[in-house]
Amino acid sequence: MALSLKELSKKEETFVSGHRLCAGCGAGTTFRQILMAAEDPVVMSVATGCLYVATATYPYTAWKCNWIHSAFENSAATISGIEAAYQSLKRQGKVTKTIKFIAVGGDGGTFDIGLQALSGALERGHKFLYVCYNNEAYMNTGIQRSGATPMGASTTTTPAGSASYGKPVFRKDLTGIVAAHNIPYLAQTTPAHWRDLMTKVKKALAADGPSFLNILSPCHRGWRNEMKDSINLARIAADTCYWPLYEVENGEYKLNYIPKEKKPITEWLKPQGRFKHIFAKGGNSAETGSTHRSGPNQELINKLQANVDKEWEKLLKKCNQGDKKPDLETVGT
Amino acid sequence: MTGNNAVSEAMRQINPDVVAAYPITPQTEAVEEFAEFVANGLVKTQYVPVESEHSSMSACIGSSAAGARTMTATSSAGFALMWEMLPIAAGLRTPVIMYVANRSLSAPLNIHCGHDDTMGGRDSGWIQIYSENAQEMYDNLIQAVRIGEDMDIRLPVMVSMDGFITTHSVERVDLLDDEAVRKFVGEFKAINSLLDVDNPVTIGACALQDYYTEHKRQHSEAIINSKAKILEVAEEFAKMSGRKYGLFESYKLDDAEYALVIINSAAGVAKMVVNELRAKGVKVGLLKPRIFRPFPAEEIKNALKHLKAIAVMDRVDAFGAGGTPTFTEVRSAMYGLPKQPLMINYIYGIGGRDIRLEDINKVFQKLFDVAKAGKVDKVFDYLTVRE
Amino acid sequence: MAKKTMNRHEMPIGSIIKDPGCSMQYETGGWRNLKPVHDNKKCTNCLLCWIYCPDGCIKVKDGKIAEFDLKYCKGCGICAEECPDKVKAIQMVEDKK
């Protein structure tokens, strides 16, 4: 049965108000949705990052579930130990309830410093869901680039300048890396697509083994957009195919959303201040970093568009949709 | 059996709920043997073969916070890799028990004994216990469970012995009955378990200027107070095993005029030299620290204050410091005495270099010279180095 | 409102918080410059504003929007923005506190 907001609104929330995430933070919306989707009690392990410092500042906590933070790069390793304790104590009859486990990291804590711990935990087959809330840079420490930062974004460690157009390389395909671990379930989604996100959380928590969600989580401080537009930007990310909504269930790729009309990448870039140098006069070309331009950096825009197109085509092939239309019902608005 | 055998036997008898460990020389045998116990159903343990030591300590913290008795083992570089997580395990008050095979740190790479690993972690907030031989290692590991898990302490404990020298030498070890160990360690008592879903807790919140100091003070108090509990546990252990332990071992110290302070296996060699010199009528003795954290400063001062001269020997350098770790601790403990013994400091045996009877003899000769001269000309030196 | 400052003896060990969801005692409404004004007559109770609010400020009762809890609302305006174009039942207005 499809999820209904009316039904969901009857549930007591597990992630509550009074947290100190920025106004308009995508993580706030994302984690309300994730915990609303969980049916069994959950235990969470959260990596250092915005979500941590803003929701568990002693003596306050915004969490009503059991919850632990230990460090930055080890959310998946910490949950491994908790899940192992659960397996051990359950076998001994000391714990009887069904409990689900969720490890959380930002893109820094997942794509970069936490990748080894994540890979190890996935390979060992612990039964847990790993959520990467991906806002495409180290936002908590002041917008430094990460392995998830897109090419061309200006961050504090890849600032656009007279000899730079921002981050000079493409982001890594973490979802692809996770898929190579052959775990039972993994997916990409965004909080704008609430039904898609929550359906995926339910599938992930029901999986018999590790599962993974890569959730594009808007950050207006780092993306430099108007805060009211945050959710809409996540929608545009899917409509431009910059952030496709898809899942891999027991090795089968499935596209969950095909935009009626694939929008140009500029619709994703333009509302965000981190890309504004691309559209300004006098900046640099993508290749040389030295030619002064009289208009937008068309060369870089073309390169970004070409990359989106290439990745989208690759994904379509993997999904082998054929004549089948994706199950649009699972997608939110 | 070897030291590593003794560790795996102790672990089998303790029968922890979870072990998360990564193999590293010279600890490897211990975790391999324990994995065999798991494979053959001899323990109830969930074994997590992690991908690194950073993850082993992270998993141990999670497991302990989830209400499971948790153990791990490491050495040298592995200890260094998990370093970030050591103060976190202690700060979160998760009573993880860790075996450490003492081994030197790179560079240059060396797989043999040095106390670089545990001495580097001496201020991480853990209780530290050192062991001269396999028997002590076995006994200490069993006692560590009771110490760390005590409701008034709740701190992780590391127990170490010398890499290869003790881990791989075959010695006689008296094992206790499984049932006796099971009774001695008792059931793990969880507090604020992450698996108690009816009483949710947030563990590891960030504490800023307003609360950090109070958290650290709580921790500091717990480790200082653990000294009395360590002695209580030792007493109970003695009743069961007949083997008695204190905060340190005093060997022929009472009427001694000269003494060595030396940790772990080299104390065995040094005792032989003490015996030889005693046979010649020279009043020498030895103090072997067992508990390094909390450091029993007052008790050590009282044990050493009557001496003429003391040599503190460490199996690790503390590059550029005012002496090696044990030396600075002991000398600080002696401060304020109306009549202070003369003190010198030697580095010996690093990278597994043999320490021979004649080397220890040389140190005693130096002590006699120092006492005769009434002053120390050179506080700090390397023993057995090619100059 | 805010919690009483504890001394070290009053604090559970290990920086553990035994009071789940106690951030409700920390009111973030003071951060706000704009506040949402909700028009009950226009509202179709689609609940999109509720599901997208990062701060869980919108209270739903029996499937209908019951309240915008200004104790926590930080004034981001996502609710007004996400309210469907045909409805537009939420206006962000200057909050003179």
Coordinates of N, CA and C in Angstrom, one line a residue, chain B residues 1-6 26 29 99 113 131-137 160-171 264-266:
Chain B
M1 N 52.7 -23.4 27.8 CA 52.1 -22.7 26.7 C 52.7 -21.3 26.5
T2 N 52.4 -20.7 25.4 CA 53.0 -19.3 25.1 C 52.1 -18.3 25.8
G3 N 52.7 -17.1 25.8 CA 51.9 -16.0 26.3 C 50.6 -15.8 25.6
N4 N 50.7 -15.9 24.2 CA 49.5 -15.8 23.4 C 48.5 -16.9 23.7
N5 N 49.0 -18.1 24.0 CA 48.1 -19.2 24.4 C 47.3 -18.8 25.6
A6 N 48.1 -18.3 26.6 CA 47.5 -17.9 27.9 C 46.4 -16.9 27.7
P26 N 53.0 -9.1 17.2 CA 53.0 -10.5 17.6 C 51.8 -11.0 18.4
E29 N 48.6 -14.9 17.0 CA 48.2 -16.2 17.5 C 47.0 -16.1 18.5
Y99 N 43.9 -6.7 25.2 CA 45.2 -7.3 25.3 C 46.1 -6.6 24.4
C113 N 59.9 -6.3 20.6 CA 59.4 -5.7 21.8 C 59.9 -4.2 22.0
S131 N 52.5 -6.9 32.5 CA 52.7 -8.3 33.0 C 54.1 -8.8 32.6
E132 N 54.8 -9.4 33.6 CA 56.1 -9.9 33.4 C 56.2 -11.1 32.6
N133 N 55.2 -12.0 32.8 CA 55.3 -13.3 32.1 C 53.9 -13.8 31.7
A134 N 53.8 -15.0 31.1 CA 52.5 -15.5 30.7 C 51.5 -15.7 31.8
Q135 N 52.0 -16.1 32.9 CA 51.1 -16.4 34.1 C 50.5 -15.0 34.5
E136 N 51.3 -14.0 34.7 CA 50.8 -12.7 35.1 C 49.8 -12.2 34.0
M137 N 50.1 -12.4 32.8 CA 49.2 -11.9 31.7 C 47.9 -12.6 31.9
S160 N 49.0 -5.7 29.1 CA 50.1 -5.9 28.1 C 51.2 -6.8 28.6
M161 N 51.9 -7.5 27.7 CA 53.1 -8.2 28.0 C 54.0 -8.0 26.8
D162 N 55.3 -8.4 26.9 CA 56.3 -8.1 25.9 C 56.1 -9.0 24.7
G163 N 56.1 -8.3 23.5 CA 56.0 -8.9 22.2 C 57.1 -9.9 22.0
F164 N 56.8 -11.1 21.5 CA 57.8 -12.2 21.2 C 58.4 -12.7 22.5
I165 N 59.0 -11.8 23.3 CA 59.7 -12.3 24.5 C 58.7 -13.1 25.4
T166 N 57.6 -12.6 25.6 CA 56.6 -13.3 26.4 C 55.5 -13.9 25.5
T167 N 55.1 -13.2 24.5 CA 54.0 -13.7 23.7 C 54.3 -15.1 23.0
H168 N 55.6 -15.3 22.7 CA 56.0 -16.5 22.0 C 56.8 -17.5 22.7
S169 N 57.2 -17.1 24.0 CA 58.0 -18.1 24.7 C 57.1 -19.1 25.4
V170 N 57.6 -20.3 25.5 CA 56.8 -21.3 26.1 C 57.1 -21.4 27.6
E171 N 56.1 -21.2 28.4 CA 56.3 -21.2 29.9 C 55.2 -22.1 30.5
N264 N 57.7 -5.3 33.1 CA 57.5 -6.4 32.2 C 58.7 -7.4 32.3
S265 N 58.9 -8.1 31.1 CA 59.8 -9.3 31.1 C 61.2 -9.1 31.7
A266 N 61.7 -7.9 31.4 CA 63.1 -7.6 31.8 C 63.3 -7.7 33.3

